[in-house]
Coordinates of C-alpha atoms in Angstrom, one line a residue:
X1 CA 193.1 40.8 -14.5
X2 CA 192.5 38.2 -17.1
X3 CA 195.4 35.6 -17.3
X4 CA 194.2 32.6 -19.2
X5 CA 194.2 33.0 -23.0
X6 CA 193.0 31.0 -26.0
X7 CA 195.3 30.2 -28.9
X8 CA 193.7 32.9 -31.2
X9 CA 194.7 35.4 -28.6
X10 CA 198.4 34.5 -28.7
X11 CA 200.5 37.7 -28.7
X12 CA 203.7 36.9 -26.9
X13 CA 207.1 37.7 -28.2
X14 CA 209.3 37.5 -25.1
X15 CA 209.2 36.5 -21.4
X16 CA 211.6 36.2 -18.6
X17 CA 210.6 32.6 -18.2
X18 CA 208.5 30.1 -20.1
X19 CA 207.0 27.1 -18.4
X20 CA 206.0 24.1 -20.5
X21 CA 203.1 22.3 -18.9
X22 CA 199.9 23.6 -17.2
X23 CA 199.3 21.0 -14.5
X24 CA 199.4 22.0 -10.8
X25 CA 203.3 21.7 -10.9
X26 CA 203.7 24.2 -13.7
X27 CA 201.1 26.6 -12.4
X28 CA 202.6 26.6 -9.0
X29 CA 206.0 27.4 -10.5
X30 CA 204.4 30.3 -12.5
X31 CA 203.0 31.7 -9.3
X32 CA 206.3 31.8 -7.5
X33 CA 208.2 33.1 -10.5
X34 CA 205.6 35.8 -10.9
X35 CA 205.9 36.6 -7.2
X36 CA 209.6 37.0 -7.7
X37 CA 209.0 39.7 -10.3
X38 CA 209.6 37.7 -13.5
X39 CA 207.3 38.0 -16.5
X40 CA 206.2 34.4 -17.0
X41 CA 204.4 32.6 -19.8
X42 CA 203.0 29.1 -19.4
X43 CA 201.9 27.0 -22.4
X44 CA 199.5 24.1 -22.0
X45 CA 198.5 21.8 -24.9
X46 CA 195.1 21.0 -23.5
X47 CA 192.0 23.2 -23.3
X48 CA 192.4 24.0 -19.6
X49 CA 194.8 24.0 -16.8
X50 CA 195.3 20.9 -14.6
X51 CA 193.2 18.7 -16.9
X52 CA 195.6 15.8 -17.7
X53 CA 197.4 14.2 -14.7
X54 CA 196.3 16.6 -12.0
X55 CA 192.6 16.0 -12.5
X56 CA 193.1 12.2 -12.3
X57 CA 194.7 12.3 -8.8
X58 CA 193.0 11.7 -5.5
X59 CA 193.9 15.2 -4.5
X60 CA 195.6 14.3 -1.2
X61 CA 198.6 15.3 0.8
X62 CA 200.8 13.7 3.4
X63 CA 203.9 14.5 5.3
X64 CA 204.7 10.8 5.9
X65 CA 207.9 10.3 3.8
X66 CA 211.2 8.9 5.0
X67 CA 213.2 10.6 2.3
X68 CA 214.5 14.0 3.7
X69 CA 213.9 16.0 0.5
X70 CA 210.4 14.6 0.0
X71 CA 209.5 15.2 3.6
X72 CA 210.8 18.8 3.3
X73 CA 208.7 19.4 0.2
X74 CA 205.6 17.9 1.7
X75 CA 205.8 19.8 5.0
X76 CA 206.4 23.1 3.2
X77 CA 203.5 22.4 0.8
X78 CA 201.2 21.5 3.7
X79 CA 201.9 24.9 5.2
X80 CA 200.8 26.5 2.0
X81 CA 197.6 24.5 1.8
X82 CA 196.8 25.4 5.4
X83 CA 197.3 29.1 4.7
X84 CA 196.5 29.3 1.0
X85 CA 194.5 32.5 1.0
X86 CA 197.2 34.3 2.9
X87 CA 200.1 32.9 0.8
X88 CA 198.4 33.9 -2.5
X89 CA 196.8 37.1 -1.3
X90 CA 193.3 35.9 -2.4
X91 CA 191.1 37.0 0.4
X92 CA 188.8 34.2 1.7
X93 CA 189.8 31.9 -1.1
X94 CA 188.9 28.3 -0.2
X95 CA 190.5 25.0 -1.5
X96 CA 188.2 22.6 0.3
X97 CA 190.9 21.5 2.7
X98 CA 190.2 18.5 4.9
X99 CA 192.6 17.1 7.6
X100 CA 191.1 13.6 7.4
X101 CA 194.4 11.9 8.1
X102 CA 196.4 9.2 6.2
X103 CA 196.4 5.7 7.6
X104 CA 198.7 2.9 6.2
X105 CA 197.6 -0.6 7.2
X106 CA 198.7 -4.2 7.1
X107 CA 197.3 -7.5 8.2
X108 CA 200.6 -9.3 7.8
X109 CA 202.5 -10.0 11.0
X110 CA 205.9 -9.8 9.2
X111 CA 205.0 -6.3 8.1
X112 CA 204.6 -5.0 11.7
X113 CA 208.4 -4.3 12.1
X114 CA 208.4 -2.6 8.7
X115 CA 205.6 -0.3 9.8
X116 CA 207.4 0.5 13.0
X117 CA 210.7 1.2 11.3
X118 CA 208.9 3.4 8.7
X119 CA 207.3 5.5 11.4
X120 CA 210.7 5.9 13.0
X121 CA 212.0 7.0 9.6
X122 CA 209.3 9.6 9.5
X123 CA 210.4 10.9 12.9
X124 CA 214.0 11.1 11.8
X125 CA 213.1 13.6 9.0
X126 CA 211.0 15.7 11.3
X127 CA 207.5 14.2 10.8
X128 CA 207.2 13.5 14.5
X129 CA 203.4 13.5 14.7
X130 CA 203.1 10.2 12.8
X131 CA 201.9 7.4 15.0
X132 CA 202.5 3.7 14.9
X133 CA 199.2 2.1 15.9
X134 CA 198.6 -1.5 16.9
X135 CA 195.5 -3.4 15.7
X136 CA 193.5 -3.0 18.9
X137 CA 194.0 0.8 18.8
X138 CA 193.0 1.0 15.1
X139 CA 189.8 -0.9 15.8
X140 CA 189.0 1.3 18.8
X141 CA 189.3 4.4 16.6
X142 CA 187.6 2.9 13.5
X143 CA 185.5 -0.1 14.5
X144 CA 184.4 -0.8 11.0
X145 CA 187.8 -2.1 9.9
X146 CA 188.8 -5.7 9.4
X147 CA 189.8 -7.1 12.8
X148 CA 192.7 -8.9 11.3
X149 CA 194.7 -5.6 10.9
X150 CA 198.0 -5.9 12.8
X151 CA 199.5 -2.4 12.6
X152 CA 199.2 1.0 10.9
X153 CA 201.0 4.3 10.4
X154 CA 198.8 7.3 11.0
X155 CA 199.1 11.1 10.8
X156 CA 196.0 13.0 11.7
X157 CA 197.0 16.2 10.0
X158 CA 197.4 14.7 6.5
X159 CA 194.4 15.0 4.2
X160 CA 193.0 16.2 0.9
X161 CA 191.9 19.3 -0.9
X162 CA 190.6 20.5 -4.3
X163 CA 193.5 20.4 -6.8
X164 CA 191.4 22.3 -9.3
X165 CA 190.8 25.2 -6.8
X166 CA 194.5 25.2 -5.9
X167 CA 195.6 25.4 -9.5
X168 CA 193.1 28.2 -10.3
X169 CA 194.1 30.0 -7.2
X170 CA 197.8 29.9 -8.1
X171 CA 196.9 31.1 -11.6
X172 CA 194.8 34.0 -10.4
X173 CA 197.4 35.1 -7.9
X174 CA 200.3 35.1 -10.5
X175 CA 200.3 38.8 -11.3
X176 CA 203.1 38.7 -13.9
X177 CA 202.0 35.5 -15.6
X178 CA 200.1 34.7 -18.8
X179 CA 198.7 31.2 -19.4
X180 CA 198.0 30.0 -22.9
X181 CA 195.8 26.9 -23.2
X182 CA 195.3 24.8 -26.3
X183 CA 198.8 25.9 -27.2
X184 CA 201.3 23.1 -27.8
X185 CA 205.1 23.6 -27.3
X186 CA 206.9 22.1 -30.3
X187 CA 210.5 22.8 -29.6
X188 CA 213.2 24.7 -27.8
X189 CA 215.9 26.8 -29.5
X190 CA 219.4 27.3 -28.1
X191 CA 222.4 29.5 -28.9
X192 CA 225.9 30.0 -27.5
X193 CA 224.4 31.3 -24.3
X194 CA 221.9 28.5 -23.7
X195 CA 218.1 28.4 -24.3
X196 CA 216.8 31.3 -26.3
X197 CA 213.2 30.5 -27.3
X198 CA 210.3 28.2 -27.0
X199 CA 208.5 27.3 -30.2
X200 CA 204.8 26.6 -30.1
X201 CA 202.1 25.9 -32.7
X202 CA 200.9 29.5 -32.2
X203 CA 204.3 31.3 -32.4
X204 CA 207.7 31.8 -30.9
X205 CA 208.5 33.1 -27.4
X206 CA 212.0 34.5 -26.8
X207 CA 213.3 33.7 -23.4
X208 CA 216.4 32.8 -21.5
X209 CA 214.7 30.5 -18.9
X210 CA 212.6 27.4 -19.8
X211 CA 211.0 25.2 -17.1
X212 CA 210.1 21.6 -18.1
X213 CA 207.0 20.9 -16.1
X214 CA 205.4 18.7 -18.7
X215 CA 204.4 15.8 -16.5
X216 CA 204.4 12.6 -18.5
X217 CA 205.7 14.5 -21.6
X218 CA 208.8 15.7 -19.7
X219 CA 211.0 13.2 -21.4
X220 CA 209.8 14.6 -24.8
X221 CA 210.6 18.1 -23.8
X222 CA 214.0 17.1 -22.5
X223 CA 214.9 15.6 -25.9
X224 CA 214.4 19.0 -27.5
X225 CA 217.6 20.1 -25.8
X226 CA 219.4 16.8 -26.3
X227 CA 218.7 15.5 -22.8
X228 CA 217.6 11.9 -22.2
X229 CA 215.9 12.0 -18.8
X230 CA 216.1 8.8 -16.7
X231 CA 212.4 8.6 -16.2
X232 CA 209.4 6.5 -17.3
X233 CA 205.6 6.7 -17.2
X234 CA 202.9 4.4 -15.8
X235 CA 199.2 4.8 -16.2
X236 CA 197.3 5.0 -12.9
X237 CA 193.5 4.9 -12.5
X238 CA 191.1 6.2 -9.9
X239 CA 187.4 5.5 -9.3
X240 CA 184.7 7.7 -8.0
X241 CA 181.8 6.0 -6.2
X242 CA 178.6 8.0 -5.7
X243 CA 177.3 8.8 -2.2
X244 CA 176.1 5.9 -0.1
X245 CA 175.0 5.8 3.5
X246 CA 177.4 2.9 4.4
X247 CA 180.5 4.9 3.5
X248 CA 181.9 6.5 6.7
X249 CA 182.3 10.3 6.1
X250 CA 184.8 10.7 8.9
X251 CA 187.2 8.0 7.6
X252 CA 190.8 8.8 7.0
X253 CA 192.5 8.1 3.7
X254 CA 193.0 4.3 4.0
X255 CA 196.1 2.7 2.4
X256 CA 196.4 -1.1 2.2
X257 CA 200.1 -1.6 2.0
X258 CA 199.7 -5.4 1.4
X259 CA 197.7 -5.1 -1.9
X260 CA 198.4 -1.4 -2.6
X261 CA 194.8 -0.3 -2.8
X262 CA 193.4 2.9 -1.2
X263 CA 190.3 5.0 -0.7
X264 CA 189.1 8.1 1.0
X265 CA 185.7 9.8 1.6
X266 CA 184.5 12.4 -1.0
X267 CA 181.2 14.3 -0.8
X268 CA 179.3 11.4 0.7
X269 CA 180.9 9.0 -1.7
X270 CA 184.5 8.0 -2.1
X271 CA 187.6 8.1 -4.3
X272 CA 189.4 4.8 -4.7
X273 CA 192.5 3.5 -6.4
X274 CA 194.7 0.5 -6.8
X275 CA 198.3 0.0 -8.0
X276 CA 197.6 -2.8 -10.4
X277 CA 200.7 -5.0 -10.5
X278 CA 200.0 -5.9 -14.1
X279 CA 200.2 -2.3 -15.3
X280 CA 203.3 -1.7 -17.5
X281 CA 205.5 1.2 -18.4
X282 CA 203.8 3.3 -21.1
X283 CA 204.4 6.1 -23.6
X284 CA 203.2 9.6 -22.7
X285 CA 199.5 9.8 -23.3
X286 CA 197.4 12.8 -24.5
X287 CA 194.2 11.3 -23.2
X288 CA 194.7 8.2 -21.0
X289 CA 191.6 6.1 -20.6
X290 CA 190.5 4.0 -17.7
X291 CA 189.6 0.3 -18.0
X292 CA 186.0 -0.8 -17.8
X293 CA 186.8 -3.5 -15.3
X294 CA 189.1 -1.5 -13.1
X295 CA 186.4 -0.4 -10.7
X296 CA 185.3 -4.0 -9.9
X297 CA 188.9 -5.0 -9.1
X298 CA 189.5 -1.9 -7.0
X299 CA 186.3 -2.3 -5.0
X300 CA 187.3 -5.9 -4.3
X301 CA 190.8 -4.8 -3.1
X302 CA 189.6 -2.1 -0.7
X303 CA 187.0 -4.4 0.7
X304 CA 189.7 -6.5 2.3
X305 CA 190.4 -4.0 5.1
X306 CA 187.1 -2.1 4.9
X307 CA 184.4 -4.8 4.8
X308 CA 181.5 -2.4 4.6
X309 CA 182.4 -2.0 0.9
X310 CA 180.8 -5.4 0.2
X311 CA 177.4 -3.9 1.3
X312 CA 178.0 -0.8 -0.9
X313 CA 178.8 -3.0 -3.9
X314 CA 175.4 -4.7 -3.6
X315 CA 173.6 -1.4 -4.2
X316 CA 175.8 0.1 -6.9
X317 CA 174.6 0.8 -10.4
X318 CA 176.7 1.5 -13.4
X319 CA 175.9 5.2 -13.2
X320 CA 177.2 5.3 -9.6
X321 CA 180.8 4.7 -10.7
X322 CA 183.2 6.7 -12.8
X323 CA 186.8 5.8 -13.7
X324 CA 189.6 8.3 -14.6
X325 CA 193.2 7.7 -15.7
X326 CA 196.5 9.7 -15.5
X327 CA 200.2 8.8 -15.5
X328 CA 202.7 8.6 -12.7
X329 CA 206.3 9.5 -13.7
X330 CA 209.1 7.8 -11.9
X331 CA 212.9 8.5 -11.6
X332 CA 215.4 5.9 -10.5
X333 CA 214.9 6.9 -6.8
X334 CA 211.2 7.8 -7.1
X335 CA 211.9 11.4 -6.3
X336 CA 211.3 14.5 -8.5
X337 CA 213.9 16.1 -10.8
X338 CA 214.2 19.8 -9.8
X339 CA 216.6 22.5 -10.9
X340 CA 219.1 23.5 -13.7
X341 CA 220.8 21.0 -15.9
X342 CA 224.5 21.0 -16.3
X343 CA 225.6 22.1 -19.8
X344 CA 222.2 23.5 -20.8
X345 CA 222.1 27.1 -19.4
X346 CA 218.6 28.4 -18.7
X347 CA 216.9 24.9 -18.9
X348 CA 215.3 23.9 -15.6
X349 CA 213.4 20.8 -14.5
X350 CA 210.4 20.5 -12.3
X351 CA 209.1 17.1 -13.3
X352 CA 209.1 13.3 -12.6
X353 CA 206.3 13.1 -10.0
X354 CA 204.1 10.4 -8.6
X355 CA 203.0 12.6 -5.7
X356 CA 203.0 15.9 -7.7
X357 CA 199.7 17.3 -6.4
X358 CA 200.8 17.1 -2.8
X359 CA 204.4 18.5 -3.3
X360 CA 203.5 21.2 -5.9
X361 CA 203.6 24.3 -3.7
X362 CA 207.1 23.8 -2.4
X363 CA 208.4 22.3 -5.6
X364 CA 207.4 25.4 -7.5
X365 CA 209.1 27.6 -4.9
X366 CA 212.3 25.6 -5.0
X367 CA 212.4 25.8 -8.8
X368 CA 211.9 29.6 -8.5
X369 CA 214.6 30.0 -5.9
X370 CA 217.0 28.1 -8.1
X371 CA 216.2 30.3 -11.1
X372 CA 216.5 33.5 -9.2
X373 CA 219.7 32.4 -7.3
X374 CA 218.1 32.4 -3.9
X375 CA 219.0 28.6 -3.7
X376 CA 222.4 27.4 -4.8
X377 CA 222.4 24.4 -7.1
X378 CA 224.6 22.4 -4.7
X379 CA 222.0 22.9 -1.9
X380 CA 219.3 21.3 -4.0
X381 CA 219.1 17.6 -3.2
X382 CA 216.8 16.8 -6.1
X383 CA 219.2 18.0 -8.9
X384 CA 219.5 15.7 -11.9
X385 CA 223.2 15.2 -11.3
X386 CA 222.6 13.5 -8.0
X387 CA 222.6 10.1 -9.8
X388 CA 226.0 10.5 -11.3
X389 CA 227.3 12.1 -8.1
X390 CA 226.1 9.1 -6.1
X391 CA 223.8 11.2 -3.9
X392 CA 220.5 9.7 -4.6
X393 CA 218.4 8.7 -1.6
X394 CA 217.0 5.1 -1.5
X395 CA 213.2 5.3 -1.8
X396 CA 211.3 4.4 1.3
X397 CA 207.8 5.7 0.9
X398 CA 204.9 3.4 1.1
X399 CA 202.6 3.1 -2.0
X400 CA 204.7 4.7 -4.7
X401 CA 203.1 2.7 -7.5
X402 CA 206.5 1.9 -8.9
X403 CA 207.1 -0.6 -11.7
X404 CA 208.4 -3.8 -10.2

């Protein structure tokens, strides 16, 4: 059954739930709401699903979080990635899943106790298969690394997948959902009972449930119901390097916790990124652009721990490199905002992600369970009111890309 519609096909007067935002978070939420029997409409301002922030990610997943809620979302999502065809009911559907592993590394002696303590933190929240490795063990497993490496945190079952295939799979499997692309939400109407409609540039949709899954535009959507969300956006860039024989195809996703650069293999080439400390908070962007000089800086950063990159750089031509940009969204504790909002009946959050791709499956289900009553609001540790309740968890994850 066809589910994705163009704006000239808009013919929607009512829905049990309306989701604003067609990235992987919004589409996963639509899947679970549809699975729960709710007629669901998703509106996405761009020409396709998962074409803004989702497509600019490095499409990876990890269970290595010290925050209990983040670890719970990650572990549940990984179970979905590992069983995606069965969960969605799409027979033999593939999401290009790779268990390449996640490896956080440092060359600083004073960081060794931090790495050890962080791995202990992973174990406390149930991620017991994360290993703390010394420098000798790391070089034994991956001899091409910089011998100055002192320690690392590693989980072999972390990895990466195709976020595009996941998004399209969720959309295909959402039997009671309709997805309108090139359709911009412009407002939310409320009455004495709470939310009552979503306004779009194609027409009005009557509903009693609205989910704000608008990514970097979540703060704008919140203001439509008089809510100032405590979040901000930061541009983040990624680089794709074309296939090269010097790039190890069996490498894990490598994270340099000292300079916050990272890379992983991709189709014979690699995806790279770097949390540029000069990057500032930014307004929501319809079409964020990468900087022309970002690839050169990033290649220099990743070469520190993986010296083979210096040889790759010598062979690179301009056409071998592509740069993309998206936006991370941060809350005060660097964890998502999920669930209903006190005082605004029918308005739900599923937003404020820097690791949205990897947490999307479970986050969508949590949001659905809160809407249907399967989860009680007080059992949701990521509710917006946690900040005023004093229940926020201090952030502990490596490589969050937070504004300093």
